[in-house]
XYZ file of C-alpha atoms in Angstrom:
545
model
C -6.906 -15.377 -89.139
C -3.676 -13.399 -88.682
C -5.513 -10.594 -86.929
C -7.246 -13.034 -84.593
C -3.955 -14.658 -83.470
C -2.344 -11.275 -82.992
C -5.283 -10.202 -80.851
C -4.951 -13.307 -78.627
C -1.214 -12.727 -78.150
C -1.862 -9.110 -77.338
C -4.515 -10.070 -74.767
C -2.099 -12.563 -73.179
C 0.611 -9.911 -72.834
C -1.852 -7.527 -71.230
C -2.805 -10.199 -68.717
C 0.860 -10.807 -67.887
C 1.419 -7.080 -67.363
C -1.668 -6.800 -65.156
C -0.587 -9.825 -63.107
C 2.847 -8.290 -62.667
C 1.355 -5.008 -61.519
C -0.929 -6.834 -59.058
C 2.017 -8.898 -57.738
C 4.107 -5.735 -57.348
C 1.226 -3.972 -55.580
C 0.766 -6.897 -53.178
C 4.500 -6.975 -52.488
C 4.442 -3.272 -51.678
C 1.464 -3.807 -49.367
C 3.322 -6.640 -47.646
C 6.426 -4.504 -47.154
C 4.298 -1.613 -45.871
C 2.439 -3.925 -43.488
C 5.730 -5.337 -42.220
C 7.087 -1.844 -41.578
C 3.908 -0.821 -39.787
C 4.024 -4.015 -37.731
C 7.635 -3.372 -36.724
C 6.807 0.236 -35.904
C 3.846 -0.813 -33.755
C 5.937 -3.490 -32.032
C 8.674 -0.962 -31.342
C 6.147 1.537 -29.986
C 4.564 -1.159 -27.810
C 7.962 -2.080 -26.415
C 8.743 1.576 -25.677
C 5.443 2.108 -23.901
C 5.672 -1.140 -21.926
C 9.218 -0.304 -20.801
C 7.887 2.866 -19.145
C 5.041 1.109 -17.360
C 5.526 0.083 -13.715
C 4.307 -3.416 -14.591
C 4.666 -5.875 -17.453
C 2.561 -6.889 -20.469
C 1.917 -10.613 -20.569
C 0.488 -13.178 -22.996
C -0.507 -16.615 -21.682
C -1.759 -19.832 -23.264
C -3.873 -22.338 -21.350
C -2.855 -25.708 -22.792
C -5.247 -28.580 -23.347
C -3.536 -30.608 -20.610
C -4.401 -27.899 -18.050
C -0.884 -26.449 -17.789
C 0.022 -22.820 -18.419
C 2.505 -21.481 -20.961
C 3.973 -17.964 -20.993
C 3.984 -16.731 -24.618
C 5.220 -13.188 -23.962
C 6.438 -11.141 -20.993
C 7.661 -7.573 -21.587
C 9.824 -7.615 -18.451
C 10.626 -10.084 -15.680
C 8.742 -9.120 -12.489
C 10.276 -12.006 -10.521
C 12.874 -10.871 -8.021
C 14.973 -14.048 -8.051
C 15.569 -14.222 -11.809
C 13.719 -17.498 -11.984
C 11.128 -18.678 -14.458
C 7.858 -16.722 -14.228
C 5.888 -19.838 -13.331
C 8.417 -20.944 -10.701
C 7.848 -17.715 -8.775
C 4.117 -18.305 -8.237
C 3.134 -19.657 -4.824
C 2.003 -23.317 -5.095
C -1.294 -22.482 -3.394
C -2.024 -19.622 -5.809
C -1.241 -21.382 -9.096
C -4.534 -23.370 -9.056
C -6.384 -20.081 -8.427
C -4.771 -18.575 -11.529
C -5.613 -21.637 -13.633
C -9.242 -21.561 -12.422
C -9.468 -17.863 -13.327
C -8.198 -18.581 -16.848
C -10.705 -21.399 -17.335
C -13.532 -19.154 -16.176
C -12.459 -16.304 -18.474
C -12.135 -18.643 -21.460
C -15.694 -19.878 -20.907
C -17.370 -16.528 -20.256
C -15.166 -14.251 -22.366
C -14.790 -11.731 -19.564
C -11.866 -9.835 -18.072
C -10.667 -10.673 -14.594
C -7.864 -10.077 -12.130
C -6.102 -11.916 -9.342
C -3.556 -11.025 -6.672
C -1.146 -13.881 -6.120
C 2.039 -14.439 -4.151
C 5.388 -14.293 -5.915
C 8.734 -15.340 -4.472
C 10.926 -12.474 -3.222
C 13.465 -14.486 -1.278
C 13.773 -17.909 0.286
C 11.565 -16.684 3.147
C 9.504 -13.837 1.815
C 6.620 -13.722 -0.652
C 5.713 -10.649 -2.621
C 2.340 -9.903 -4.211
C 1.574 -9.510 -7.902
C -1.697 -8.402 -9.474
C -2.502 -9.791 -12.912
C -5.412 -8.573 -15.057
C -6.319 -10.739 -18.067
C -8.703 -10.859 -21.024
C -9.391 -14.001 -23.067
C -8.790 -13.750 -26.843
C -9.993 -17.158 -27.995
C -13.129 -17.909 -26.067
C -13.922 -21.618 -25.551
C -10.968 -22.597 -27.752
C -9.010 -25.775 -27.096
C -5.962 -23.750 -26.079
C -7.209 -20.183 -25.400
C -4.889 -17.165 -25.353
C -4.944 -14.415 -22.740
C -3.555 -10.904 -22.855
C -3.019 -8.869 -19.730
C -1.056 -6.643 -17.428
C 1.119 -7.776 -14.508
C 2.001 -5.342 -11.714
C 4.030 -5.639 -8.528
C 1.791 -4.571 -5.613
C 4.062 -5.902 -2.863
C 4.872 -2.559 -1.269
C 1.280 -1.348 -1.368
C 0.092 -4.677 0.077
C 2.570 -4.635 2.971
C 2.031 -0.933 3.691
C -1.746 -1.371 3.840
C -1.347 -4.456 6.025
C 0.961 -2.530 8.349
C -1.453 0.415 8.581
C -4.354 -1.910 9.335
C -2.268 -3.797 11.902
C -1.355 -0.551 13.679
C -4.908 0.792 13.613
C -6.727 -2.377 14.694
C -4.331 -4.656 16.585
C -1.579 -2.538 18.112
C -3.964 0.241 19.157
C -5.723 -2.219 21.500
C -2.497 -3.216 23.245
C -0.382 -1.355 25.741
C 3.346 -0.988 26.252
C 5.217 -4.314 26.179
C 2.446 -6.233 24.417
C 2.275 -3.597 21.680
C 6.070 -3.565 21.293
C 6.262 -7.349 21.043
C 3.408 -7.427 18.508
C 5.309 -4.917 16.324
C 8.542 -6.966 16.530
C 6.724 -10.187 15.664
C 4.882 -8.621 12.712
C 8.082 -7.202 11.206
C 10.008 -10.448 11.692
C 7.318 -12.645 10.177
C 6.432 -10.342 7.283
C 9.910 -9.142 6.268
C 11.715 -12.442 6.765
C 14.058 -11.207 9.526
C 15.357 -13.468 12.325
C 15.607 -11.059 15.259
C 13.636 -7.859 15.852
C 13.814 -5.760 18.998
C 12.897 -2.349 20.409
C 15.364 -0.587 22.664
C 15.452 2.583 24.720
C 18.447 4.871 24.142
C 20.169 5.834 27.400
C 22.018 9.187 27.343
C 22.937 8.650 23.690
C 25.611 6.104 24.671
C 23.866 2.793 25.346
C 20.669 0.917 24.572
C 18.414 -1.007 26.941
C 16.362 -3.556 24.983
C 12.738 -3.440 26.154
C 11.379 -6.402 24.247
C 12.117 -8.452 21.151
C 11.181 -11.386 18.960
C 13.287 -14.255 17.628
C 12.561 -16.791 14.930
C 14.562 -19.341 16.939
C 12.741 -19.179 20.265
C 12.498 -16.966 23.327
C 14.174 -13.568 23.144
C 16.009 -12.350 26.247
C 16.304 -8.527 26.612
C 19.819 -7.167 27.072
C 21.825 -3.921 27.230
C 24.728 -2.814 25.041
C 26.936 0.198 24.294
C 26.417 1.963 20.970
C 30.096 2.428 20.156
C 31.305 0.074 17.425
C 27.790 -1.099 16.499
C 25.606 -0.322 13.465
C 23.104 1.177 15.902
C 25.497 4.086 16.505
C 25.112 5.103 12.870
C 21.335 4.593 13.153
C 21.123 7.057 16.037
C 23.099 9.618 14.033
C 21.281 9.200 10.720
C 17.896 7.826 11.864
C 17.979 4.969 9.279
C 20.689 2.400 8.550
C 20.344 -0.628 6.264
C 23.228 -3.061 5.798
C 22.012 -5.773 3.386
C 25.023 -8.082 3.880
C 28.440 -8.548 5.561
C 27.432 -6.515 8.621
C 29.906 -8.392 10.855
C 32.776 -7.503 8.530
C 31.760 -3.828 8.604
C 31.380 -3.802 12.411
C 33.972 -6.284 13.708
C 33.821 -4.938 17.291
C 30.158 -5.912 17.719
C 30.414 -9.277 19.486
C 26.629 -9.687 19.671
C 26.364 -9.804 15.889
C 29.031 -12.511 15.749
C 27.339 -14.674 18.382
C 24.001 -14.466 16.599
C 25.625 -15.190 13.207
C 24.058 -12.035 11.755
C 24.502 -11.231 8.056
C 22.181 -8.222 7.553
C 20.971 -5.279 9.641
C 18.063 -2.808 9.493
C 17.821 -0.042 12.102
C 15.545 2.970 12.468
C 15.681 5.590 15.229
C 12.533 6.316 17.244
C 12.338 10.035 17.848
C 9.929 12.770 18.741
C 10.321 16.486 19.466
C 11.666 17.891 21.644
C 13.196 14.759 23.172
C 15.026 13.678 19.964
C 16.065 10.027 19.616
C 14.501 8.020 22.451
C 14.688 4.479 21.084
C 15.593 2.106 18.272
C 13.715 -0.410 16.158
C 16.227 -3.007 14.939
C 15.911 -6.052 12.680
C 18.665 -8.645 12.155
C 18.885 -11.392 9.542
C 21.118 -14.427 9.254
C 20.882 -14.073 5.468
C 21.336 -11.099 3.152
C 18.332 -8.895 2.239
C 18.752 -7.598 -1.312
C 15.007 -7.676 -2.034
C 13.005 -4.400 -2.025
C 15.141 -2.358 0.363
C 12.922 0.648 -0.344
C 9.922 -1.302 0.944
C 11.820 -2.400 4.064
C 12.717 1.230 4.771
C 9.100 2.332 4.272
C 7.802 -0.293 6.705
C 10.395 0.616 9.350
C 9.601 4.334 8.941
C 5.904 3.632 9.368
C 6.330 1.567 12.534
C 8.789 3.953 14.185
C 6.326 6.824 13.682
C 3.712 4.779 15.554
C 6.229 3.651 18.193
C 7.187 7.281 18.852
C 3.557 7.957 19.736
C 3.595 4.941 22.026
C 6.791 6.154 23.714
C 5.105 9.511 24.333
C 1.981 7.852 25.664
C 3.991 5.581 27.964
C 5.842 8.511 29.470
C 2.596 10.394 30.021
C 0.967 7.391 31.688
C 3.978 6.782 33.942
C 3.824 10.347 35.202
C 0.125 10.055 35.948
C 0.530 6.779 37.847
C 2.811 8.486 40.342
C 0.174 10.929 41.589
C -3.264 9.527 40.726
C -5.547 6.616 41.425
C -6.469 4.122 38.686
C -10.022 5.276 38.161
C -10.185 8.998 38.688
C -6.855 9.938 37.146
C -6.778 7.390 34.322
C -6.227 8.856 30.873
C -8.936 6.495 29.683
C -12.589 7.427 29.787
C -14.496 5.050 32.071
C -18.203 4.836 32.765
C -20.969 2.403 33.726
C -24.344 1.906 31.992
C -27.441 -0.187 32.504
C -28.413 -3.026 30.158
C -29.910 -0.519 27.690
C -26.764 1.594 27.518
C -28.000 4.454 29.733
C -25.138 6.046 31.683
C -25.111 5.475 35.460
C -21.593 6.647 36.452
C -18.566 8.366 34.852
C -15.038 9.198 35.960
C -13.287 12.553 35.813
C -11.553 11.670 32.528
C -14.951 11.383 30.895
C -15.834 14.916 31.963
C -12.468 16.281 30.865
C -12.471 14.552 27.487
C -16.072 15.203 26.476
C -16.752 18.540 28.214
C -19.957 17.103 29.713
C -20.423 17.031 33.472
C -21.653 13.914 35.216
C -25.110 15.408 35.810
C -25.529 16.253 32.117
C -25.055 12.685 30.907
C -26.686 10.523 33.606
C -29.550 8.519 32.122
C -28.469 9.175 28.538
C -27.077 6.639 26.081
C -23.470 6.715 24.932
C -23.035 7.038 21.186
C -21.666 3.492 20.904
C -25.209 2.189 21.546
C -26.706 4.078 18.580
C -26.847 2.296 15.171
C -25.747 5.380 13.197
C -22.431 5.519 15.067
C -21.320 2.287 13.391
C -20.457 1.572 9.785
C -23.117 -0.031 7.635
C -23.744 -3.602 8.794
C -21.443 -3.389 11.830
C -24.101 -2.407 14.401
C -25.625 -5.884 14.122
C -22.157 -7.355 14.718
C -21.801 -5.095 17.774
C -25.074 -6.325 19.301
C -24.283 -9.951 18.426
C -20.835 -9.728 20.052
C -22.322 -8.314 23.268
C -25.004 -11.005 23.434
C -22.762 -13.958 22.588
C -19.413 -12.923 24.100
C -20.293 -10.110 26.479
C -17.483 -8.069 24.951
C -16.882 -5.675 22.064
C -14.115 -3.296 21.076
C -13.777 -0.923 18.180
C -13.580 2.665 16.958
C -16.409 5.203 17.403
C -16.576 8.739 16.021
C -18.077 10.973 18.719
C -18.720 14.652 19.381
C -17.734 16.747 22.410
C -20.000 19.254 24.080
C -18.175 21.998 22.179
C -19.175 20.348 18.900
C -15.653 19.142 18.177
C -15.457 15.709 16.537
C -13.063 13.152 18.004
C -12.237 9.454 17.630
C -12.658 7.014 20.512
C -11.196 3.563 20.949
C -13.991 1.890 22.909
C -14.102 -1.387 24.864
C -17.466 -2.615 26.153
C -17.728 -5.474 28.680
C -20.979 -6.934 30.012
C -21.693 -7.438 33.713
C -24.117 -10.298 34.422
C -26.646 -10.661 37.265
C -27.243 -13.810 39.301
C -29.573 -15.142 36.603
C -26.942 -14.856 33.880
C -28.596 -11.873 32.219
C -26.776 -8.672 31.275
C -27.319 -6.089 34.000
C -24.697 -3.475 33.142
C -21.946 -2.544 30.752
C -18.517 -1.246 31.736
C -17.132 0.990 29.008
C -13.516 2.083 28.729
C -12.757 4.589 26.000
C -9.621 6.361 24.898
C -9.374 9.511 22.816
C -7.596 8.213 19.690
C -7.969 11.418 17.672
C -4.283 12.333 17.684
C -3.218 8.755 16.973
C -5.868 8.372 14.252
C -4.911 11.685 12.621
C -1.216 10.813 12.694
C -1.945 7.510 10.964
C -3.904 9.416 8.332
C -0.967 11.832 7.953
C 1.481 8.928 7.612
C -0.768 7.349 5.015
C -0.843 10.672 3.154
C 2.977 10.858 3.246
C 3.282 7.339 1.866
C 1.077 8.202 -1.097
C 2.669 11.595 -1.908
C 5.661 12.283 -4.135
C 8.190 14.073 -1.917
C 9.452 16.361 -4.699
C 6.317 17.583 -6.483
C 3.564 16.984 -3.943
C 1.582 14.952 -6.500
C 0.364 11.506 -5.581
C 2.847 8.702 -6.259
C 2.237 5.479 -8.158
C 1.398 3.602 -4.940
C -1.828 5.626 -4.907
C -2.626 5.211 -8.622
C -4.690 2.059 -8.204
C -6.723 3.626 -5.401
C -7.291 6.782 -7.460
C -8.533 4.747 -10.414
C -10.769 2.639 -8.159
C -12.316 5.784 -6.636
C -12.865 7.373 -10.039
C -14.428 4.207 -11.477
C -16.703 3.799 -8.440
C -17.787 7.420 -8.664
C -18.370 7.113 -12.398
C -20.602 4.085 -11.868
C -22.419 5.653 -8.938
C -23.141 8.971 -10.679
C -23.472 7.524 -14.205
C -20.768 9.874 -15.459
C -17.621 9.450 -17.525
C -13.977 9.574 -16.499
C -10.693 10.163 -18.298
C -7.121 8.993 -17.813
C -4.347 11.115 -19.367
C -0.748 9.924 -19.653
C 1.810 12.752 -19.738
C 5.451 12.260 -20.757
C 7.641 15.381 -20.754
C 9.548 15.762 -24.019
C 13.142 17.083 -23.999
C 13.338 16.810 -20.200
C 16.685 14.981 -20.175
C 18.532 17.877 -21.894
C 17.372 20.165 -19.072
C 18.959 17.886 -16.483
C 22.089 17.468 -18.578
C 22.492 21.187 -19.343
C 21.283 22.943 -16.191
C 21.554 20.184 -13.567
C 19.055 18.017 -11.682
C 18.053 20.885 -9.403
C 16.730 22.796 -12.406
C 15.000 19.645 -13.624
C 13.350 19.259 -10.223
C 12.055 22.831 -10.402
C 10.549 22.093 -13.817
C 8.734 19.035 -12.449
C 7.398 21.018 -9.481
C 6.193 23.805 -11.786
C 4.486 21.314 -14.129
C 2.520 19.853 -11.229
C 1.559 23.325 -9.989
C 0.222 24.285 -13.395
C -1.711 21.076 -13.852
C -3.245 21.476 -10.377
C -4.420 24.964 -11.361
C -6.087 23.488 -14.433
C -7.842 20.440 -12.994
C -10.576 20.410 -10.364
C -10.448 19.284 -6.734
C -12.116 16.028 -7.756
C -9.305 15.232 -10.231
C -5.873 13.793 -9.464
C -2.356 14.068 -10.838
C -0.079 11.094 -10.141
C 3.662 10.954 -10.741
C 4.431 7.429 -11.985
C 8.042 7.934 -13.070
C 10.859 10.454 -13.416
C 9.102 12.708 -15.951
C 5.888 10.738 -16.380
C 2.489 11.658 -14.959
C -1.044 10.305 -15.058
C -4.014 12.665 -14.700
C -7.304 11.078 -13.639
C -10.344 13.204 -14.497
C -13.733 12.229 -13.089
C -17.300 13.538 -13.294
C -17.245 14.154 -17.064
C -20.621 14.740 -18.707
C -19.465 14.433 -22.301
C -16.178 13.151 -23.794
C -15.404 16.617 -25.166
C -14.822 17.852 -21.584
C -11.570 15.895 -21.555
C -10.401 17.851 -24.618
C -11.161 21.099 -22.790
C -8.972 20.054 -19.861
C -6.151 18.992 -22.222
C -6.295 22.259 -24.170
C -6.334 24.328 -20.972
C -3.430 22.313 -19.629
C -1.497 22.780 -22.876
C -2.045 26.558 -22.884
C -0.944 26.973 -19.275
C 2.087 24.682 -19.609
């Protein structure tokens, strides 16, 4: 009996010890989990702080409203609530996307407008994935990125290539002024011609408040004087206080100023592109400068073209000495007559082309699906204009801006076509060069983060098309700050340049290196047969660097 009781007590003590050990073990696990969680959270915060965008967590409430659960950084430029920045017309689109994702369990993205200033809307791209599919209040995790500059730059490039290229002189200048005023929230925009470096004669302009009357003014005492000297001048506020002698600014109640010189070699500064605002412009000054740089490059070409045309008009007739290619065809597109500019531009004589079709009438000269639109436009409107890639007699490729107009007979049927074409090769190539400059990092020559999305889209499309793999490598240079601190920023710049050179020697022509921050790079590798190929590139890169 005594032994039995002792045994029971002993068993009870053992159980207590075991329970204590288990409790201690669970406590240690909990502490370890908490430390790991904090470490992961800290690492996530560090990574997200280096990203150009923000990590976001959203909840779609049962009443149809949206709640922001987490936002790693505030992408809104006016320091308002995230939801208050969304354009009223785009909020329903975002809610509809969330509902669709919660039902299908897919990932999706949306570009919506976000408030930059009281007049100007920026553009944000949000990519989301639903966590709780078909739940009463589903959660969404995603990435939010500011694409305002890329959006406006692409819009400006498209506007220059499609709209402005069709216009001439004053119409083109006014269209540029109107586009800048409407899109950048400025109140007055004008283009002026610099006279002897001392005065400006305004050629045309646009005003938010009504008709704009051209005028002349002396440069002395105006912000434009500094623009002529330095090519770019941005005064975000208090411009009247800084230039008290400029009476025009006072009369117009101007608060902010943006000016960019229009120049080309060897003439130097020939004109100015100026924007004035009655409110301050503290939003995205880098974007404003980029847009003004882009337009002044195009305007310089237009200034050159205008001068060339004015010289020709003095000594030539409209048809034979026009810089534009002009010719007449029958209803089938067979050439009946050409002017001298046609012969000069193409290298073909009149006799060599009579009876033959111009390239614009061949389906393969148009992009996929656009030839049908070309034929439809001629039949319904009797007019078409667009860009055609053609070839000279020498074999040289060139780009034509072509306008086709139908001539009708007495029965209302198309009898002929009058075609006017202009060699746009130089203009087209310059636009391509400007686009290249916008997407290149000035220091290292690598692509900049504006181009990252396009690079990824190209790589993904190629991967899908060729059924291959792709890789994305994120590179962050360790111990880079001490180099700058010890040897100076010039030495740090040389290190960055050398890093890019070495990576370019390692990767192929089909791969890209993109500089996304001060010492941060992304390498996009495409056309990978097996995942191990990425390791080969990394190891090669490591050995060379």
